[in-house]
Tab-separated table of C-alpha atoms in Angstrom:
chain	number	residue	atom	x	y	z
J	3	MET	CA	-13.665	21.266	-18.944
J	4	LEU	CA	-10.500	19.213	-18.572
J	5	THR	CA	-9.048	20.703	-15.417
J	6	VAL	CA	-6.150	19.481	-13.285
J	7	ASP	CA	-8.273	17.288	-11.030
J	8	THR	CA	-10.061	15.433	-13.825
J	9	LEU	CA	-6.783	14.932	-15.689
J	10	LEU	CA	-5.164	13.378	-12.617
J	11	ILE	CA	-8.200	11.159	-12.005
J	12	PHE	CA	-8.110	9.991	-15.636
J	13	ILE	CA	-4.461	8.984	-15.275
J	14	GLY	CA	-5.269	7.159	-12.036
J	15	LEU	CA	-8.236	5.354	-13.599
J	16	PHE	CA	-5.963	4.183	-16.412
J	17	PHE	CA	-3.647	2.527	-13.886
J	18	LEU	CA	-6.594	1.038	-11.974
J	19	THR	CA	-7.938	-0.473	-15.203
J	20	VAL	CA	-4.535	-1.924	-16.058
J	21	ALA	CA	-4.368	-3.491	-12.607
J	22	ALA	CA	-7.827	-5.048	-13.043
J	23	ILE	CA	-6.794	-6.502	-16.420
J	24	GLY	CA	-3.672	-7.896	-14.779
J	25	VAL	CA	-5.662	-9.511	-12.005
J	26	ILE	CA	-7.694	-11.336	-14.670
J	27	ARG	CA	-4.840	-12.264	-17.029
J	28	LEU	CA	-1.917	-13.287	-14.820
J	29	PRO	CA	-1.599	-16.993	-14.005
J	30	ASP	CA	-1.202	-17.390	-10.238
J	31	VAL	CA	-1.679	-15.647	-6.923
J	32	PHE	CA	1.900	-14.389	-6.668
J	33	SER	CA	1.806	-12.704	-10.064
J	34	ARG	CA	-1.599	-11.197	-9.382
J	35	SER	CA	-0.258	-9.456	-6.327
J	36	HIS	CA	2.152	-7.548	-8.590
J	37	ALA	CA	-0.804	-6.241	-10.575
J	38	LEU	CA	-2.477	-5.163	-7.342
J	39	GLY	CA	0.740	-3.337	-6.461
J	40	ILE	CA	0.108	-0.867	-9.295
J	41	THR	CA	-3.319	-0.095	-7.842
J	42	ASP	CA	-1.945	0.300	-4.374
J	43	THR	CA	0.723	2.793	-5.344
J	44	LEU	CA	0.220	4.788	-8.518
J	45	GLY	CA	-3.530	4.428	-9.059
J	46	ASN	CA	-4.400	5.484	-5.547
J	47	PHE	CA	-1.880	8.315	-5.661
J	48	PHE	CA	-3.258	9.866	-8.832
J	49	VAL	CA	-6.963	9.469	-8.048
J	50	LEU	CA	-6.708	10.731	-4.478
J	51	THR	CA	-4.498	13.670	-5.488
J	52	GLY	CA	-7.041	14.553	-8.155
J	53	VAL	CA	-9.877	14.511	-5.637
J	54	ALA	CA	-7.769	16.656	-3.311
J	55	PHE	CA	-7.342	19.260	-6.058
J	56	TYR	CA	-11.107	19.396	-6.630
J	57	GLN	CA	-12.050	21.860	-3.890
J	58	GLY	CA	-8.814	23.719	-3.329
J	59	LEU	CA	-6.947	23.525	-0.065
J	60	THR	CA	-9.202	22.484	2.825
J	61	LEU	CA	-8.930	20.269	5.879
J	62	ALA	CA	-10.231	17.355	3.794
J	63	ASP	CA	-6.993	17.418	1.796
J	64	VAL	CA	-4.991	16.663	4.933
J	65	LYS	CA	-7.255	13.696	5.623
J	66	ILE	CA	-6.849	12.461	2.052
J	67	PHE	CA	-3.109	12.654	2.584
J	68	LEU	CA	-3.524	10.554	5.740
J	69	ILE	CA	-5.526	7.949	3.796
J	70	LEU	CA	-2.812	7.836	1.148
J	71	LEU	CA	-0.104	7.428	3.769
J	72	ALA	CA	-2.003	4.592	5.464
J	73	LEU	CA	-2.613	2.800	2.164
J	74	TRP	CA	1.007	3.120	1.047
J	75	HIS	CA	2.375	1.782	4.293
J	76	LEU	CA	-0.085	-0.972	5.065
J	77	ASN	CA	-1.167	-2.493	1.743
J	78	PRO	CA	2.304	-4.050	1.285
J	79	VAL	CA	1.910	-5.584	4.733
J	80	ILE	CA	-1.411	-7.180	3.771
J	81	SER	CA	-0.112	-8.641	0.521
J	82	HIS	CA	2.980	-9.904	2.312
J	83	ALA	CA	0.834	-11.659	4.956
J	84	THR	CA	-1.414	-13.238	2.317
J	85	LEU	CA	1.449	-14.472	0.168
J	86	ARG	CA	3.383	-15.822	3.141
J	87	ALA	CA	0.299	-17.789	4.159
J	88	ALA	CA	0.018	-19.100	0.587
J	89	LEU	CA	3.664	-20.181	0.410
J	90	ARG	CA	3.667	-21.810	3.831
J	91	ASN	CA	0.515	-23.761	2.990
J	92	GLY	CA	1.987	-25.329	-0.097
J	93	VAL	CA	0.943	-23.093	-2.988
J	94	ARG	CA	3.803	-23.209	-5.492
J	95	PRO	CA	4.524	-20.300	-7.839
J	96	TRP	CA	3.690	-20.690	-11.507
J	97	ILE	CA	6.853	-21.122	-13.577
J	98	LYS	CA	7.225	-20.691	-17.304
J	99	GLU	CA	7.711	-23.981	-19.149
J	100	LYS	CA	10.997	-24.498	-20.928
J	101	LYS	CA	10.522	-24.656	-24.670
T	10	MET	CA	9.716	4.897	29.316
T	11	SER	CA	11.157	8.302	29.830
T	12	PRO	CA	8.906	11.317	30.377
T	13	ARG	CA	10.269	12.838	27.170
T	14	THR	CA	8.827	10.006	25.052
T	15	LEU	CA	5.530	10.292	26.913
T	16	ILE	CA	5.306	14.015	26.186
T	17	LEU	CA	6.270	13.546	22.532
T	18	LYS	CA	3.655	10.828	22.103
T	19	THR	CA	1.003	13.014	23.718
T	20	ILE	CA	1.847	15.933	21.435
T	21	GLY	CA	1.722	13.721	18.363
T	22	LEU	CA	-1.645	12.197	19.252
T	23	PHE	CA	-3.050	15.629	20.129
T	24	GLY	CA	-1.972	16.983	16.752
T	25	LEU	CA	-3.699	14.039	15.051
T	26	TRP	CA	-6.861	14.772	17.077
T	27	ILE	CA	-6.881	18.415	15.975
T	28	LEU	CA	-6.435	17.371	12.345
T	29	LEU	CA	-9.239	14.834	12.494
T	30	SER	CA	-11.772	16.879	14.446
T	31	GLY	CA	-11.097	20.299	12.929
T	32	LYS	CA	-12.765	22.101	15.852
T	33	LEU	CA	-10.843	24.562	18.003
T	34	ASP	CA	-13.216	25.371	20.917
T	35	ALA	CA	-12.284	24.648	24.516
T	36	PHE	CA	-14.524	21.573	24.919
T	37	HIS	CA	-13.074	19.592	22.035
T	38	LEU	CA	-9.505	20.653	22.773
T	39	SER	CA	-9.694	19.548	26.401
T	40	ILE	CA	-11.300	16.202	25.536
T	41	GLY	CA	-8.641	15.626	22.903
T	42	PHE	CA	-5.817	16.503	25.259
T	43	PHE	CA	-7.026	14.149	27.995
T	44	GLY	CA	-7.633	11.360	25.502
T	45	ALA	CA	-4.178	11.738	23.988
T	46	ALA	CA	-2.522	11.771	27.399
T	47	LEU	CA	-4.479	8.687	28.490
T	48	ILE	CA	-3.560	6.705	25.373
T	49	ALA	CA	0.107	7.720	25.649
T	50	TRP	CA	0.086	6.665	29.307
T	51	ILE	CA	-1.551	3.286	28.572
T	52	ASN	CA	1.075	2.558	25.904
T	53	THR	CA	4.039	2.940	28.258
T	54	GLU	CA	5.653	-0.379	27.494
T	55	PRO	CA	9.462	-0.481	27.408
T	56	GLN	CA	10.986	0.428	24.091
T	57	HIS	CA	13.384	-1.782	22.186
T	58	LEU	CA	16.534	-0.125	23.419
T	59	ASP	CA	18.941	-1.867	21.045
T	60	GLU	CA	17.335	-0.248	18.000
T	61	PRO	CA	18.903	3.029	16.899
T	62	PRO	CA	16.544	6.019	16.690
T	63	LEU	CA	14.968	6.597	13.311
T	64	PRO	CA	16.910	9.152	11.226
T	65	LEU	CA	13.851	11.131	10.164
T	66	ALA	CA	15.581	13.809	8.089
T	67	ARG	CA	17.377	11.351	5.820
T	68	LEU	CA	14.247	9.171	5.658
T	69	VAL	CA	12.358	12.145	4.158
T	70	LEU	CA	15.108	12.467	1.560
T	71	TYR	CA	14.776	8.756	0.747
T	72	LEU	CA	11.042	8.965	-0.060
T	73	PRO	CA	11.259	10.898	-3.392
T	74	TRP	CA	13.810	8.397	-4.688
T	75	LEU	CA	11.470	5.556	-3.700
T	76	PHE	CA	8.576	7.275	-5.458
T	77	TRP	CA	10.590	7.577	-8.657
T	78	GLU	CA	11.486	3.862	-8.484
T	79	VAL	CA	7.788	3.035	-8.003
T	80	VAL	CA	6.840	5.076	-11.074
T	81	LYS	CA	9.501	3.419	-13.243
T	82	SER	CA	8.635	-0.137	-12.262
T	83	SER	CA	4.887	0.549	-12.485
T	84	LEU	CA	5.311	1.632	-16.092
T	85	ASN	CA	7.297	-1.540	-16.722
T	86	ILE	CA	4.572	-3.766	-15.246
T	87	THR	CA	1.917	-1.811	-17.163
T	88	LYS	CA	3.748	-2.564	-20.399
T	89	ILE	CA	3.922	-6.265	-19.514
T	90	ILE	CA	0.221	-6.545	-18.666
T	91	LEU	CA	-0.923	-4.760	-21.811
T	92	ASP	CA	1.376	-6.880	-23.995
T	93	PRO	CA	-0.713	-9.537	-25.803
T	94	LYS	CA	2.031	-12.159	-25.394
T	95	LEU	CA	2.323	-11.600	-21.606
T	96	PRO	CA	6.150	-11.882	-21.406
T	97	ILE	CA	6.506	-12.836	-17.758
T	98	ASN	CA	9.130	-15.049	-16.157
T	99	PRO	CA	8.265	-15.368	-12.465
T	100	ARG	CA	10.752	-16.798	-9.993
T	101	LEU	CA	11.633	-16.879	-6.311
T	102	VAL	CA	14.829	-15.026	-5.395
T	103	GLN	CA	16.830	-15.670	-2.230
T	104	TYR	CA	18.139	-12.311	-1.097
T	105	PRO	CA	20.676	-12.356	1.750
T	106	THR	CA	21.110	-8.995	3.385
T	107	ASN	CA	23.467	-7.599	5.975
T	108	LEU	CA	21.655	-4.482	7.069
T	109	GLY	CA	22.248	-4.430	10.805
T	110	SER	CA	19.035	-3.351	12.477
T	111	ASN	CA	15.561	-4.820	12.223
T	112	THR	CA	14.098	-1.428	11.364
T	113	ALA	CA	16.258	-1.226	8.252
T	114	VAL	CA	15.210	-4.723	7.154
T	115	VAL	CA	11.542	-3.815	7.650
T	116	LEU	CA	12.015	-0.669	5.566
T	117	LEU	CA	13.764	-2.708	2.859
T	118	GLY	CA	11.002	-5.321	2.736
T	119	ASN	CA	8.283	-2.690	2.658
T	120	SER	CA	10.011	-0.776	-0.144
T	121	ILE	CA	10.481	-3.964	-2.158
T	122	THR	CA	6.808	-4.848	-1.838
T	123	LEU	CA	5.714	-1.304	-2.618
T	124	THR	CA	7.625	-1.431	-5.895
T	125	PRO	CA	5.434	-3.338	-8.385
T	126	GLY	CA	7.185	-6.375	-9.857
T	127	THR	CA	8.752	-7.603	-6.629
T	128	VAL	CA	7.014	-8.880	-3.477
T	129	THR	CA	8.650	-9.913	-0.226
T	130	ILE	CA	7.297	-13.298	0.879
T	131	GLU	CA	9.482	-14.402	3.786
T	132	VAL	CA	11.555	-12.126	5.952
T	133	SER	CA	14.093	-12.687	8.702
T	134	SER	CA	16.856	-10.447	10.019
T	135	SER	CA	19.454	-11.802	7.579
T	136	LYS	CA	17.548	-13.164	4.562
T	137	LEU	CA	14.540	-12.280	2.427
T	138	VAL	CA	12.644	-14.462	-0.048
T	139	ILE	CA	11.311	-12.367	-2.901
T	140	HIS	CA	8.979	-13.192	-5.786
T	141	ALA	CA	9.960	-11.319	-8.957
T	142	LEU	CA	7.621	-11.113	-11.947
T	143	ASP	CA	9.994	-10.651	-14.885
T	144	ASP	CA	13.652	-10.371	-15.837
T	145	GLU	CA	13.861	-6.607	-15.573
T	146	SER	CA	12.570	-6.406	-12.032
T	147	SER	CA	14.794	-9.272	-10.862
T	148	ASN	CA	17.814	-7.572	-12.462
T	149	GLU	CA	16.836	-4.410	-10.640
T	150	LEU	CA	16.760	-6.471	-7.457
T	151	GLU	CA	20.158	-8.034	-8.092
T	152	SER	CA	21.775	-4.632	-8.540
T	153	ARG	CA	21.034	-3.932	-4.843
T	154	SER	CA	20.601	-0.192	-5.351
T	155	MET	CA	17.702	-0.094	-2.898
T	156	GLU	CA	19.721	-1.811	-0.171
T	157	GLN	CA	22.583	0.651	-0.669
T	158	LYS	CA	20.180	3.585	-0.353
T	159	ILE	CA	18.746	2.204	2.880
T	160	ALA	CA	22.225	1.530	4.252
T	161	GLU	CA	23.063	5.159	3.527
T	162	VAL	CA	19.929	6.292	5.352
T	163	PHE	CA	20.747	4.283	8.463
T	164	HIS	CA	24.519	4.174	8.727
T	165	SER	CA	26.197	7.175	7.165
T	166	ARG	CA	26.521	9.256	10.312
T	167	GLY	CA	25.126	7.014	13.026
T	168	GLN	CA	28.140	4.702	13.209
T	169	THR	CA	31.059	7.092	13.070
L	21	MET	CA	-26.859	16.834	-14.774
L	22	ILE	CA	-24.234	14.329	-15.788
L	23	THR	CA	-20.675	15.334	-14.965
L	24	LEU	CA	-17.344	13.651	-15.398
L	25	TYR	CA	-17.501	12.463	-11.819
L	26	HIS	CA	-20.487	10.263	-12.688
L	27	PHE	CA	-18.298	8.678	-15.323
L	28	PHE	CA	-15.510	8.063	-12.785
L	29	PHE	CA	-18.032	6.500	-10.416
L	30	LEU	CA	-19.308	4.169	-13.138
L	31	THR	CA	-15.788	3.122	-14.116
L	32	ILE	CA	-14.891	2.161	-10.573
L	33	THR	CA	-18.135	0.175	-10.288
L	34	ILE	CA	-17.162	-1.805	-13.385
L	35	LEU	CA	-13.688	-2.387	-11.939
L	36	ILE	CA	-15.242	-3.748	-8.754
L	37	LEU	CA	-17.267	-6.192	-10.869
L	38	VAL	CA	-14.039	-7.335	-12.557
L	39	TYR	CA	-12.495	-8.008	-9.168
L	40	MET	CA	-15.679	-9.859	-8.143
L	41	TYR	CA	-15.030	-12.259	-11.018
L	42	ARG	CA	-11.667	-13.075	-9.448
L	43	VAL	CA	-13.221	-13.445	-6.000
L	44	PHE	CA	-15.848	-15.946	-7.196
L	45	ARG	CA	-13.633	-17.773	-9.660
L	46	GLY	CA	-10.256	-17.772	-7.837
L	47	PRO	CA	-8.653	-21.221	-7.713
L	48	THR	CA	-7.281	-20.820	-4.194
L	49	VAL	CA	-8.557	-18.971	-1.166
L	50	TYR	CA	-5.589	-16.567	-1.411
L	51	ASP	CA	-6.799	-15.306	-4.777
L	52	ARG	CA	-10.097	-14.484	-3.149
L	53	ILE	CA	-8.373	-12.548	-0.374
L	54	LEU	CA	-6.339	-10.556	-2.863
L	55	GLY	CA	-9.498	-9.775	-4.813
L	56	LEU	CA	-11.284	-8.620	-1.679
L	57	ASN	CA	-8.324	-6.419	-0.780
L	58	GLY	CA	-8.540	-4.831	-4.213
L	59	ILE	CA	-12.274	-4.284	-3.805
L	60	SER	CA	-11.868	-2.516	-0.493
L	61	THR	CA	-9.196	-0.233	-1.935
L	62	LYS	CA	-11.595	0.616	-4.765
L	63	ALA	CA	-14.324	1.293	-2.194
L	64	ILE	CA	-12.113	3.871	-0.468
L	65	ILE	CA	-11.508	5.645	-3.780
L	66	MET	CA	-15.219	5.429	-4.594
L	67	LEU	CA	-16.142	7.097	-1.307
L	68	THR	CA	-13.891	10.079	-1.985
L	69	ILE	CA	-15.311	10.419	-5.516
L	70	LEU	CA	-18.845	10.249	-4.105
L	71	GLY	CA	-17.874	13.021	-1.705
L	72	SER	CA	-16.824	15.222	-4.604
L	73	LEU	CA	-20.038	14.362	-6.453
L	74	TYR	CA	-22.260	15.393	-3.541
L	75	GLU	CA	-20.048	18.391	-2.635
L	76	ARG	CA	-19.626	17.031	0.902
L	77	LEU	CA	-16.052	15.856	0.802
L	78	GLU	CA	-15.397	16.457	4.540
L	79	MET	CA	-17.962	13.894	5.642
L	80	PHE	CA	-17.116	11.226	3.068
L	81	VAL	CA	-13.399	11.546	3.710
L	82	ASP	CA	-13.982	10.719	7.376
L	83	ILE	CA	-15.885	7.586	6.353
L	84	ALA	CA	-13.118	6.645	3.909
L	85	LEU	CA	-10.474	7.031	6.605
L	86	GLY	CA	-12.372	4.716	8.936
L	87	TYR	CA	-12.891	2.265	6.108
L	88	ALA	CA	-9.168	2.263	5.309
L	89	VAL	CA	-8.295	1.368	8.892
L	90	LEU	CA	-10.937	-1.406	8.954
L	91	ASN	CA	-9.686	-2.791	5.633
L	92	ILE	CA	-6.134	-2.946	6.911
L	93	ILE	CA	-6.985	-4.661	10.189
L	94	GLY	CA	-9.334	-7.122	8.461
L	95	GLY	CA	-6.894	-8.105	5.719
L	96	LEU	CA	-4.073	-8.621	8.185
L	97	ALA	CA	-6.263	-10.689	10.507
L	98	VAL	CA	-7.431	-13.000	7.705
L	99	GLY	CA	-3.870	-13.427	6.458
L	100	LYS	CA	-2.524	-14.362	9.852
L	101	TYR	CA	-5.462	-16.718	10.472
L	102	LEU	CA	-4.949	-18.639	7.242
L	103	GLU	CA	-1.237	-18.895	7.956
L	104	GLN	CA	-1.946	-20.757	11.170
L	105	LYS	CA	-4.795	-22.872	9.915
L	106	ARG	CA	-2.777	-24.810	7.313
L	107	THR	CA	-5.587	-25.061	4.820
L	108	ARG	CA	-4.658	-26.891	1.667
L	109	GLU	CA	-7.965	-27.258	-0.036
L	110	CYS	CA	-9.881	-24.384	-1.017
């Protein structure tokens, strides 16, 4: 029942869940983007590799690899653009209070 | 643009067409070839000649190291998020760099953002502003191992 | 018949709802953009899982590839727009 593809997807779903918890818990927009970084890299990698293992080697696997490549290269660009807009428009990062 | 670049671009786009369509009969192949040639011909703007060519072989060797870094820092951030006390210490780090070419700085910024725990916010050719989530990731940043790796990729044989 | 892939599908739906909380609640507009970016990444994953569920992965992967390109262009366009607009309020 627990084959390679489902195992990989379970690992990926664990990272996706952790990222969602981080997006809720962390205090400001800069920290939340770190939580999204886990989704963008490891979560996507494990889930998409698991789906690629599901049917054996077909042409769809090459396309899944293309999706993964696009996401890995261009999601950092999106979060960089968003955060640069935030910083230039006066959003200040949350800083821990000195105790 | 030299004819060599035009031919290389056409071959690359044609390969992408074959991958995406998956059909090998004469009709689809000819349409794909003409489309690829047309797009490569439309995009004949002059290249940035001062940039060195991308060292593809050493770039492929750099990627597994980057993946291992991503795994390590992802586990670190996972531990922080699941910790009930949320031990974060966010800060902005000024990061001066002296990688020569713009391509190397782009690769550095993209690798830093891809690694969870550090995000590039501002970038210019000599300085980066980076937001680091906790002490461990900012220490990792201060050790400059990633910049050394990228300098090796771009400069080890190209300058001598 | 319920398989594990139904469970994966349900989990990703719940995750999208969690991100929706951030999109509706977010204090600044940048939080909302980050939440939407997360939702579209989840939608790409969901499409590939749906493809495995319906045994038609070739078709769904094409849709996911197009969706990935749209997501990237859209996120970048909104980011650049907000950078020029100088919005302070939310």
